[in-house]
mmCIF file of C-alpha atoms in Angstrom:
data_model
loop_
_atom_site.group_PDB
_atom_site.id
_atom_site.type_symbol
_atom_site.label_atom_id
_atom_site.label_comp_id
_atom_site.label_asym_id
_atom_site.label_seq_id
_atom_site.Cartn_x
_atom_site.Cartn_y
_atom_site.Cartn_z
ATOM 1 C CA MET I 7 -8.830 5.147 -8.062
ATOM 2 C CA THR I 8 -10.055 6.475 -4.759
ATOM 3 C CA GLY I 9 -8.661 7.939 -1.661
ATOM 4 C CA VAL I 10 -8.477 6.636 1.640
ATOM 5 C CA PHE I 11 -7.413 8.847 4.613
ATOM 6 C CA VAL I 12 -5.241 7.165 7.044
ATOM 7 C CA ASP I 13 -3.363 7.811 10.190
ATOM 8 C CA ASP I 14 -0.058 7.258 8.806
ATOM 9 C CA VAL I 15 0.789 6.561 5.576
ATOM 10 C CA ALA I 16 3.658 4.126 5.862
ATOM 11 C CA THR I 17 1.814 1.707 8.117
ATOM 12 C CA ALA I 18 -0.933 1.993 6.053
ATOM 13 C CA HIS I 19 0.852 0.849 2.829
ATOM 14 C CA ALA I 20 2.381 -2.222 5.242
ATOM 15 C CA PHE I 21 -1.113 -3.245 6.152
ATOM 16 C CA TYR I 22 -2.593 -2.803 2.613
ATOM 17 C CA THR I 23 0.137 -4.660 1.194
ATOM 18 C CA GLY I 24 1.410 -7.053 3.543
ATOM 19 C CA VAL I 25 -2.102 -8.050 5.087
ATOM 20 C CA LEU I 26 -4.468 -7.314 2.710
ATOM 21 C CA GLY I 27 -2.424 -8.558 -0.487
ATOM 22 C CA PHE I 28 -2.424 -5.144 -2.365
ATOM 23 C CA GLU I 29 0.560 -4.288 -4.500
ATOM 24 C CA THR I 30 2.293 -0.867 -4.594
ATOM 25 C CA ARG I 31 1.622 1.149 -7.809
ATOM 26 C CA THR I 32 3.341 4.422 -6.914
ATOM 27 C CA HIS I 33 5.530 5.186 -3.834
ATOM 28 C CA MET I 34 7.001 8.711 -3.547
ATOM 29 C CA ASP I 35 8.640 10.470 -0.942
ATOM 30 C CA LEU I 36 7.413 14.212 -1.530
ATOM 31 C CA GLY I 37 10.525 15.486 0.285
ATOM 32 C CA ASP I 38 8.654 17.358 3.398
ATOM 33 C CA GLY I 39 8.221 13.711 4.917
ATOM 34 C CA THR I 40 5.021 13.189 3.161
ATOM 35 C CA LEU I 41 4.458 10.088 1.194
ATOM 36 C CA PHE I 42 2.390 9.675 -2.062
ATOM 37 C CA VAL I 43 1.348 5.807 -2.137
ATOM 38 C CA THR I 44 -1.010 4.002 -4.222
ATOM 39 C CA VAL I 45 -1.854 0.469 -3.955
ATOM 40 C CA GLY I 46 -3.651 -1.789 -6.293
ATOM 41 C CA ALA I 47 -5.214 -5.292 -6.323
ATOM 42 C CA PRO I 48 -2.884 -8.235 -6.961
ATOM 43 C CA ASP I 49 -2.322 -9.318 -10.518
ATOM 44 C CA GLY I 50 -4.772 -11.802 -11.765
ATOM 45 C CA ALA I 51 -7.708 -9.780 -10.078
ATOM 46 C CA GLN I 52 -10.741 -9.368 -12.147
ATOM 47 C CA ARG I 53 -10.540 -5.894 -11.569
ATOM 48 C CA ASP I 54 -7.807 -3.528 -10.825
ATOM 49 C CA LEU I 55 -8.766 -1.006 -7.593
ATOM 50 C CA GLN I 56 -6.220 1.250 -6.699
ATOM 51 C CA LEU I 57 -6.163 3.047 -3.582
ATOM 52 C CA LEU I 58 -4.495 6.496 -2.739
ATOM 53 C CA LEU I 59 -3.388 6.224 0.791
ATOM 54 C CA GLU I 60 -3.662 9.927 1.976
ATOM 55 C CA PRO I 61 -2.489 11.816 5.035
ATOM 56 C CA GLY I 62 -5.805 12.048 7.018
ATOM 57 C CA GLN I 63 -4.887 15.067 9.289
ATOM 58 C CA GLY I 64 -6.658 18.256 8.244
ATOM 59 C CA PRO I 65 -9.771 20.345 8.699
ATOM 60 C CA ILE I 66 -11.657 18.185 6.265
ATOM 61 C CA ALA I 67 -10.096 14.657 6.431
ATOM 62 C CA GLU I 68 -9.685 14.385 10.072
ATOM 63 C CA PRO I 69 -13.467 15.026 11.251
ATOM 64 C CA TYR I 70 -14.612 13.232 8.232
ATOM 65 C CA ARG I 71 -12.753 10.099 9.391
ATOM 66 C CA ARG I 72 -13.465 10.459 13.016
ATOM 67 C CA ALA I 73 -17.084 10.702 12.284
ATOM 68 C CA LEU I 74 -17.391 7.579 9.952
ATOM 69 C CA TYR I 75 -15.380 5.574 12.647
ATOM 70 C CA GLU I 76 -17.226 6.755 15.510
ATOM 71 C CA ALA I 77 -20.586 5.963 13.682
ATOM 72 C CA GLY I 78 -19.092 2.438 12.711
ATOM 73 C CA LEU I 79 -19.358 3.031 9.094
ATOM 74 C CA PRO I 80 -17.026 1.662 6.651
ATOM 75 C CA CYS I 81 -14.827 3.942 4.558
ATOM 76 C CA ILE I 82 -14.688 1.128 1.864
ATOM 77 C CA VAL I 83 -16.161 -1.976 1.005
ATOM 78 C CA PHE I 84 -14.690 -5.043 -0.520
ATOM 79 C CA SER I 85 -16.555 -8.017 -2.026
ATOM 80 C CA VAL I 86 -14.716 -11.275 -1.496
ATOM 81 C CA ASP I 87 -15.518 -14.985 -2.760
ATOM 82 C CA ASP I 88 -15.538 -16.729 0.784
ATOM 83 C CA ILE I 89 -16.022 -14.320 3.514
ATOM 84 C CA ARG I 90 -15.512 -16.893 6.375
ATOM 85 C CA ALA I 91 -12.163 -17.950 4.842
ATOM 86 C CA GLU I 92 -11.147 -14.439 4.545
ATOM 87 C CA TYR I 93 -12.249 -13.671 8.054
ATOM 88 C CA GLU I 94 -10.248 -16.613 9.533
ATOM 89 C CA ARG I 95 -7.163 -15.497 7.364
ATOM 90 C CA LEU I 96 -7.237 -12.110 8.399
ATOM 91 C CA ARG I 97 -7.898 -12.899 12.265
ATOM 92 C CA GLY I 98 -4.928 -15.191 11.845
ATOM 93 C CA LEU I 99 -2.952 -12.102 10.919
ATOM 94 C CA GLY I 100 -3.987 -10.203 13.908
ATOM 95 C CA VAL I 101 -6.672 -8.094 12.181
ATOM 96 C CA ARG I 102 -9.285 -6.839 14.706
ATOM 97 C CA PHE I 103 -12.677 -7.299 13.572
ATOM 98 C CA THR I 104 -15.538 -5.247 14.925
ATOM 99 C CA HIS I 105 -18.014 -8.046 13.607
ATOM 100 C CA PRO I 106 -17.589 -11.424 12.464
ATOM 101 C CA PRO I 107 -19.497 -12.516 9.209
ATOM 102 C CA ARG I 108 -23.028 -12.348 9.760
ATOM 103 C CA GLU I 109 -26.367 -11.502 7.280
ATOM 104 C CA GLN I 110 -27.151 -8.310 6.150
ATOM 105 C CA GLY I 111 -29.683 -8.308 3.779
ATOM 106 C CA PRO I 112 -28.614 -9.931 0.600
ATOM 107 C CA VAL I 113 -25.067 -10.198 1.657
ATOM 108 C CA LEU I 114 -22.807 -11.877 4.435
ATOM 109 C CA ALA I 115 -20.700 -8.945 6.060
ATOM 110 C CA ALA I 116 -17.856 -8.380 8.179
ATOM 111 C CA VAL I 117 -16.286 -5.278 9.231
ATOM 112 C CA PHE I 118 -12.429 -4.678 10.551
ATOM 113 C CA ASP I 119 -10.277 -2.113 11.772
ATOM 114 C CA ASP I 120 -7.506 -1.280 9.334
ATOM 115 C CA SER I 121 -4.981 -0.057 12.109
ATOM 116 C CA VAL I 122 -4.682 3.421 10.576
ATOM 117 C CA GLY I 123 -7.995 4.943 11.562
ATOM 118 C CA ASN I 124 -10.841 3.204 9.188
ATOM 119 C CA LEU I 125 -13.261 0.396 9.198
ATOM 120 C CA VAL I 126 -13.329 -1.954 6.261
ATOM 121 C CA GLN I 127 -16.354 -3.971 5.248
ATOM 122 C CA LEU I 128 -15.694 -7.395 3.664
ATOM 123 C CA VAL I 129 -19.168 -8.581 1.728
ATOM 124 C CA GLN I 130 -19.961 -11.840 0.001
ATOM 125 C CA PRO I 131 -23.376 -11.830 -1.836
ATOM 126 C CA ARG I 132 -25.651 -14.730 -0.145
ATOM 127 C CA GLY I 133 -26.962 -17.508 -2.523
#
């Protein structure tokens, strides 16, 4: 499991499950309006990756997220089998890409905005 700081946990949950295809693993309301949500790779995935969608406000998280975003750096990278097909699928769902698939060393890479304060990179090994 790895944490991803987000602007809004509920919106992030909707995006990561409804658009990216992750499945909800844990969903708890902590009573103060804070949600604790983890999402994982869909059943049948080779490996299960779980993301803890964490509130991104605060003296540590906010400057970190802002610096990554402003520098154009993704907070997480996902490997995909067919980057062009995934690019077209996500664009069809309204996902905004900062750049389409292009060669970056030994991979094809594309970067998109997850709509909750982060850039996410997709990569596919070339060859």
